[in-house]
GROMACS .gro file of C-alpha atoms in nm:
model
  267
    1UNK     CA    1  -0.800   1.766   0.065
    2UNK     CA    2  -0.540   1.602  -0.136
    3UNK     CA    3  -0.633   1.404  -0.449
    4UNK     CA    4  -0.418   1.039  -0.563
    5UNK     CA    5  -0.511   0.828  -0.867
    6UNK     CA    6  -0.318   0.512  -0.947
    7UNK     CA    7  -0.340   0.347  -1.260
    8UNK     CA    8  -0.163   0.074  -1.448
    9UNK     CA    9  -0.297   0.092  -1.784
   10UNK     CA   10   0.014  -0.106  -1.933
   11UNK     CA   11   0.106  -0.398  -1.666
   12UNK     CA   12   0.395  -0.555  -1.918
   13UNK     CA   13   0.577  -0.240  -1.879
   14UNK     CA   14   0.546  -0.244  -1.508
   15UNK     CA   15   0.510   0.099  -1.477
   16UNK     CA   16   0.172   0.243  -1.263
   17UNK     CA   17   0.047   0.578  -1.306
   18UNK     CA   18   0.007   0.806  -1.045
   19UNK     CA   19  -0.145   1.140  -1.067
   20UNK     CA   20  -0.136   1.405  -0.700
   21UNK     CA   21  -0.431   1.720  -0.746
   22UNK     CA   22  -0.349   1.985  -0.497
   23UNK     CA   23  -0.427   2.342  -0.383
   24UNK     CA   24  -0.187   2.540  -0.333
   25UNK     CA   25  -0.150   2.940  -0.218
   26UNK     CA   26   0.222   3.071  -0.172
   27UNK     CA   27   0.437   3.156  -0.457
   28UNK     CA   28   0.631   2.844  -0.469
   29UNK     CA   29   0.555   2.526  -0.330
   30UNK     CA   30   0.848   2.256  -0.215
   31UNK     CA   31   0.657   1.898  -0.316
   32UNK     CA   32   0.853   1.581  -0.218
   33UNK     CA   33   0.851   1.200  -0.188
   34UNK     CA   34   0.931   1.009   0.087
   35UNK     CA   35   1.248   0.876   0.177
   36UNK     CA   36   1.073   0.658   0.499
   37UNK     CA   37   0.929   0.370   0.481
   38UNK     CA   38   0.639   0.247   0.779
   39UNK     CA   39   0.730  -0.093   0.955
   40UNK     CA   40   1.091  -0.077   0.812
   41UNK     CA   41   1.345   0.146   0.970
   42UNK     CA   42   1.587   0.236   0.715
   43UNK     CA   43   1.557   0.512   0.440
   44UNK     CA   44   1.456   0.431   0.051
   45UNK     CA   45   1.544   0.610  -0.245
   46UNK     CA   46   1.201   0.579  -0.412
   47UNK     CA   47   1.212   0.869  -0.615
   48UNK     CA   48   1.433   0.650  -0.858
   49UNK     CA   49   1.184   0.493  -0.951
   50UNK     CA   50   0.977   0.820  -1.119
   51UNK     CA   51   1.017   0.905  -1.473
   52UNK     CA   52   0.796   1.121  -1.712
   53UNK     CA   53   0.756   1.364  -1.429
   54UNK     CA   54   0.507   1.634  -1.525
   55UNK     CA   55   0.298   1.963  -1.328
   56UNK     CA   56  -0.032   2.168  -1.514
   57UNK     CA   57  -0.235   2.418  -1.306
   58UNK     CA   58  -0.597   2.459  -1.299
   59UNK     CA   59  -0.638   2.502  -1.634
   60UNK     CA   60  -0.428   2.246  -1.754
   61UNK     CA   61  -0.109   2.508  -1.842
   62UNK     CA   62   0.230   2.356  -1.767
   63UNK     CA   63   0.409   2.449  -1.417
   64UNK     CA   64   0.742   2.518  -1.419
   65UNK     CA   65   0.974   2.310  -1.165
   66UNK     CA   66   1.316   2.230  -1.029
   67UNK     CA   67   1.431   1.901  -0.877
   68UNK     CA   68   1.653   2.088  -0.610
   69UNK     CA   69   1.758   1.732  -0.434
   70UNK     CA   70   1.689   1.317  -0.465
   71UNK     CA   71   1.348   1.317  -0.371
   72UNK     CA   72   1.208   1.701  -0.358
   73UNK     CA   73   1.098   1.906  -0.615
   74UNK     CA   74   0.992   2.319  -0.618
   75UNK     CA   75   0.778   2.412  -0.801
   76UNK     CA   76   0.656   2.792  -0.943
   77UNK     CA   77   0.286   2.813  -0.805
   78UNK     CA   78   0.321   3.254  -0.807
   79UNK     CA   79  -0.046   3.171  -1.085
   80UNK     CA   80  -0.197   2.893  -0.955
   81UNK     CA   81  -0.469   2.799  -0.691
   82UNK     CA   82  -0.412   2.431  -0.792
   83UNK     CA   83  -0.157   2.177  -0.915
   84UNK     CA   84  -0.201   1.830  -1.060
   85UNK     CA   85   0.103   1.626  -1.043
   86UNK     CA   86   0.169   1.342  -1.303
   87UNK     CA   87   0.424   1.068  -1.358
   88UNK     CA   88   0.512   0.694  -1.378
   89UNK     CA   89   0.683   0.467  -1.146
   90UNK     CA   90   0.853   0.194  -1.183
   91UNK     CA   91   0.673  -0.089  -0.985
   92UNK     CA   92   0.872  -0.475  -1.013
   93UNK     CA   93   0.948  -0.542  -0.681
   94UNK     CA   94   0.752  -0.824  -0.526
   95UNK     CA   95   0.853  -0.859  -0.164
   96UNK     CA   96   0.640  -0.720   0.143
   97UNK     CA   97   0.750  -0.340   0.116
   98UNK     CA   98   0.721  -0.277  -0.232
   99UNK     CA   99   0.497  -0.229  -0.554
  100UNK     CA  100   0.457  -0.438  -0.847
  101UNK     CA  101   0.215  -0.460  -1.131
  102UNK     CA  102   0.118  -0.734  -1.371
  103UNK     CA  103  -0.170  -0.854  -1.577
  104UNK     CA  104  -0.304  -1.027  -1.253
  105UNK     CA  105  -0.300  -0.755  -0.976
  106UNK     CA  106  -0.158  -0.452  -0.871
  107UNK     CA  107   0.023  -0.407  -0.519
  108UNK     CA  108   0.133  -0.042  -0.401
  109UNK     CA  109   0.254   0.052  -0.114
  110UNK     CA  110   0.152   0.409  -0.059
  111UNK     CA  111   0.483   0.548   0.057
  112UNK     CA  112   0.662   0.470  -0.285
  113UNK     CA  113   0.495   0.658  -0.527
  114UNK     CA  114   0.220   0.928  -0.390
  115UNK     CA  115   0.392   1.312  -0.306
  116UNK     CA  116   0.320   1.529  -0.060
  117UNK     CA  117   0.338   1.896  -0.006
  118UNK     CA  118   0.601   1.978   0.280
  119UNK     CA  119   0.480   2.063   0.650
  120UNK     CA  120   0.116   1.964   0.537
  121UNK     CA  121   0.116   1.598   0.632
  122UNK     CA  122  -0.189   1.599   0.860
  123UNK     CA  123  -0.392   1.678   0.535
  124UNK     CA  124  -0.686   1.455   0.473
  125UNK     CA  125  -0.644   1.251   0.112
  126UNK     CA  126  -0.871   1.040  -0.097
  127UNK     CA  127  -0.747   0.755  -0.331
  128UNK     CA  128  -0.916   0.627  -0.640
  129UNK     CA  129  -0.768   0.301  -0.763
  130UNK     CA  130  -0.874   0.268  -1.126
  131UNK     CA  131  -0.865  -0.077  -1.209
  132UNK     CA  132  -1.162  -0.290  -1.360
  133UNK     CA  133  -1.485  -0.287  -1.196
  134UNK     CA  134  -1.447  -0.695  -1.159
  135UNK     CA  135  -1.147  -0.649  -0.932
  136UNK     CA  136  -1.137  -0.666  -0.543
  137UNK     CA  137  -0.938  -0.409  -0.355
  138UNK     CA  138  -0.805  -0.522  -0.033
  139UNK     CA  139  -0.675  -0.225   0.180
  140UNK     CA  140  -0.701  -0.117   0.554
  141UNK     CA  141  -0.832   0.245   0.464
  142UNK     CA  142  -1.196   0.329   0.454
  143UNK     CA  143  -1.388   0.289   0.150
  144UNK     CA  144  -1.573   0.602   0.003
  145UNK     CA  145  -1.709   0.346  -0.295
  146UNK     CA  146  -1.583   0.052  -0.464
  147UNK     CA  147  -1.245   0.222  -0.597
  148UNK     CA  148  -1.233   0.534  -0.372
  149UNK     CA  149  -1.059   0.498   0.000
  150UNK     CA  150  -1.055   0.757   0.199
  151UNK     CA  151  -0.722   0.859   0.424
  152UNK     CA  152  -0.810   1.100   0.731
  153UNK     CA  153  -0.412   1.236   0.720
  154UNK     CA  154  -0.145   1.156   0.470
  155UNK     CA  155   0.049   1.009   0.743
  156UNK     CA  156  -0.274   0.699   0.705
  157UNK     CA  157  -0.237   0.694   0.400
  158UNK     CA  158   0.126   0.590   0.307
  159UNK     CA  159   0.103   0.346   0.587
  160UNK     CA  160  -0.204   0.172   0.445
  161UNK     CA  161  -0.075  -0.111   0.111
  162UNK     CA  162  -0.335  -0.221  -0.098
  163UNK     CA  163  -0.375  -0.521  -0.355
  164UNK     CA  164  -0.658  -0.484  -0.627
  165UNK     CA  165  -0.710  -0.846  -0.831
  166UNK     CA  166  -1.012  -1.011  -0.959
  167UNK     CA  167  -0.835  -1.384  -0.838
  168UNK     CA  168  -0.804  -1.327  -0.492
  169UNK     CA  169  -0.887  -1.552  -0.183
  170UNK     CA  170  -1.085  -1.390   0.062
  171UNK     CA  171  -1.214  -1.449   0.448
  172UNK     CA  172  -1.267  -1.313   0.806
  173UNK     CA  173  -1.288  -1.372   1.153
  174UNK     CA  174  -1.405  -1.189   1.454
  175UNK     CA  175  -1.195  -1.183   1.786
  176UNK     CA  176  -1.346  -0.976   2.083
  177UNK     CA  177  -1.564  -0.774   1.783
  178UNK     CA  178  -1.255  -0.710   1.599
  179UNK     CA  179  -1.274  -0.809   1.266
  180UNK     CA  180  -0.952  -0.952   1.069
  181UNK     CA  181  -0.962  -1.022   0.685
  182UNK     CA  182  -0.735  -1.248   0.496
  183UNK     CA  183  -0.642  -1.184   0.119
  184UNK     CA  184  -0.454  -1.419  -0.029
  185UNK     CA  185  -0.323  -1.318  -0.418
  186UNK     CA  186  -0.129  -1.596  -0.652
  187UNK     CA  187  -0.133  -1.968  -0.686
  188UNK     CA  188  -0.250  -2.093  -0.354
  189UNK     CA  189  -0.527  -2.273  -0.238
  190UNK     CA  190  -0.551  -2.225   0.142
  191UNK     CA  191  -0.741  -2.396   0.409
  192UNK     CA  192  -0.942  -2.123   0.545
  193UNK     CA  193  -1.093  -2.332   0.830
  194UNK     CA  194  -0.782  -2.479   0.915
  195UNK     CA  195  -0.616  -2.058   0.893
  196UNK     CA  196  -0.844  -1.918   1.098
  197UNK     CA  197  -0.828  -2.151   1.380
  198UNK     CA  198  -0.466  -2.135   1.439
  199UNK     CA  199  -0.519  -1.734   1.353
  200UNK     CA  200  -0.788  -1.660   1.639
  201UNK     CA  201  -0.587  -1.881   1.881
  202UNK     CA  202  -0.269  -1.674   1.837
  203UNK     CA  203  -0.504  -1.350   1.862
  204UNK     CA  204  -0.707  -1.410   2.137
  205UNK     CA  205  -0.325  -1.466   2.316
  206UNK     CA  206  -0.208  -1.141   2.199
  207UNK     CA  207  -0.536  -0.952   2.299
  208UNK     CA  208  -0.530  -1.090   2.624
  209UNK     CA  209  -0.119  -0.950   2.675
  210UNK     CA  210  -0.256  -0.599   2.524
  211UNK     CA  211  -0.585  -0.539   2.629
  212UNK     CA  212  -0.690  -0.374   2.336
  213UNK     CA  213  -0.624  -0.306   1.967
  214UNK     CA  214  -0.624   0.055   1.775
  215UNK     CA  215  -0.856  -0.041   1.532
  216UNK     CA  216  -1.183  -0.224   1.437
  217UNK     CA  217  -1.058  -0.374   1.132
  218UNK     CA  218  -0.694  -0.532   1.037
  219UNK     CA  219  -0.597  -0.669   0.753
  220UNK     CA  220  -0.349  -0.920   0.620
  221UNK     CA  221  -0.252  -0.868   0.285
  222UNK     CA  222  -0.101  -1.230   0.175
  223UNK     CA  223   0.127  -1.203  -0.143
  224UNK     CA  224   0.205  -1.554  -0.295
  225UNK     CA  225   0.519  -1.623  -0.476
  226UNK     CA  226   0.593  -1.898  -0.697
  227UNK     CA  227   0.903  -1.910  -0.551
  228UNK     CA  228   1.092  -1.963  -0.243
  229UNK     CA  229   1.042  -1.617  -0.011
  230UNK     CA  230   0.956  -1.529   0.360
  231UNK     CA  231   0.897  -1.166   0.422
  232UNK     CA  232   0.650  -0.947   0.623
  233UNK     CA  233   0.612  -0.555   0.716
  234UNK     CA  234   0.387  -0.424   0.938
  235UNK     CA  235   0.119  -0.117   0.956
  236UNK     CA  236  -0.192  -0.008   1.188
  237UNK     CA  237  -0.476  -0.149   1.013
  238UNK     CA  238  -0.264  -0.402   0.831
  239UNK     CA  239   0.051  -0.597   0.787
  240UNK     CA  240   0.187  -0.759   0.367
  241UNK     CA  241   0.347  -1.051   0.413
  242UNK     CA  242   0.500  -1.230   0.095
  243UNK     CA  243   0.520  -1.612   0.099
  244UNK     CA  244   0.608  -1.895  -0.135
  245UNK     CA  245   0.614  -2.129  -0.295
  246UNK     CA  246   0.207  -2.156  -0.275
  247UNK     CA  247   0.193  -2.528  -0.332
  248UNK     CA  248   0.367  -2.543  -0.010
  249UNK     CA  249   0.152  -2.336   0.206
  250UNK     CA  250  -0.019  -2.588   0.408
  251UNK     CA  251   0.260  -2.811   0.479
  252UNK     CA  252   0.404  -2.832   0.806
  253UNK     CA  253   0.720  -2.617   0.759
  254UNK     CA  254   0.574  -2.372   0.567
  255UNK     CA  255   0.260  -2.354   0.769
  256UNK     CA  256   0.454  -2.246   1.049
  257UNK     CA  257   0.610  -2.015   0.898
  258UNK     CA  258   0.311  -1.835   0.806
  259UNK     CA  259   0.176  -1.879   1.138
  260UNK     CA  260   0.493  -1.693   1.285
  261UNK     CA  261   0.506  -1.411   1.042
  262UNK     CA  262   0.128  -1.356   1.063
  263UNK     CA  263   0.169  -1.328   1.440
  264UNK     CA  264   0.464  -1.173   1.480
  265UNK     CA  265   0.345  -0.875   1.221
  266UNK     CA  266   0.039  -0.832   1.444
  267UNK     CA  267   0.168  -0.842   1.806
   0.00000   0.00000   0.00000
């Protein structure tokens, strides 16, 4: 089982922490970061984004390493049953495929910032968000406890953004037993009855073209900008889209817009 903490202990800097515990059993071990990205097919250079890049063993003794290409690092494991990865990432992109971190909330999309060991992606993980007790996590992986979320492969759990805030909005609705939340995070007071109307009308149409849906509980993960924006990604148990302006989200034009993006993210 693979180990992932994230962290943002100073928000104004906009850098999370991440931290990646390990076992490991060959005398080297090639560790990497993604260059895919789930819902969006194009490569990313994420690894850019990583500074303050650091590897201890078991007993806390520095691993030596070498970056041998953009996005892969190997690393000397010949005395070590273990490795804990450390570093910081940059995270100031607000948009729908991204991670950013203020005072407010953090938003991470797994597939930025969290390594992997190569050819071992069907490796069961387990996340602990460490953010204040007060704050909501909204996130289509399982819950172990109130920070924890558990992954069954690594494959789930790159594809599987989260937002953790103490000021979000929050409902649900139930279509043929299938349960759909909506998080809404920034300035934005929506009209929940009004949402989830439109929401299970456009979802009992889908359901009825597809005949059935891969999971039991989806997501949508509703970023609100102050500012002009219209962008959405999707995943299996959950699609980010990122809006704005919020004062604008229940008029017409805008309203339709999140109608389509909603709906077009879930079919």
């Amino acid at each position: 089982m693979w180990q992932y903490q994230i962290s943002s202990p100073n928000p104004s800097t906009r850098y999370i922490q991440v931290s990646f515990k390990a076992n490991v059993n060959s005398d080297s071990t090639l560790v990497k970061l993604p260059k895919w990205r789930p819902g969006r097919y194009e490569l990313g250079n994420f690894a850019k984004n990583v500074r303050d890049f650091i590897i201890t063993d078991e007993h806390n003794n520095s691993v030596q390493f070498e970056k041998i290409d953009s996005h892969s690092w190997m690393v000397n494991t010949i005395s070590c049953n273990e490795i804990t990865i450390t570093f910081n990432y940059y995270a100031n992109q607000l948009d729908a495929g991204a991670c950013f971190t203020d005072a407010d909330f953090l938003y991470v999309n797994p597939v930025h910032c969290m390594p992997y060991l190569d050819g071992l992606l069907h490796t069961e993980c387990v996340l602990t968000i460490d953010v204040d007790v007060a704050w909501e996590i909204a996130c289509g992986l399982k819950p172990l406890s109130k920070n924890v979320l558990h992954a069954a492969t690594y494959h789930d759990l790159v594809d599987s953004p989260f937002i953790a805030s103490a000021s979000m909005h929050h409902d649900s609705f139930e279509v043929d037993g299938i349960k759909f939340h909506l998080w809404f995070q920034g300035q934005v007071n929506p009209d929940f009855d009004r949402i989830k109307k439109d929401f299970i009308a456009y979802t009992k149409k889908q359901l009825e073209v597809m005949h059935t849906f891969p999971v039991a509980e989806y997501h949508y993960l509703i970023l609100i900008t102050p500012y002009r924006f219209y962008h959405g990604v999707e995943h299996t148990t959950s699609t980010v889209l990122a809006l704005g302006p919020g004062y604008s989200l229940m008029k017409p034009e805008f309203y339709k817009e999140l109608l389509g993006v909603a709906s077009h993210e879930l079919f």
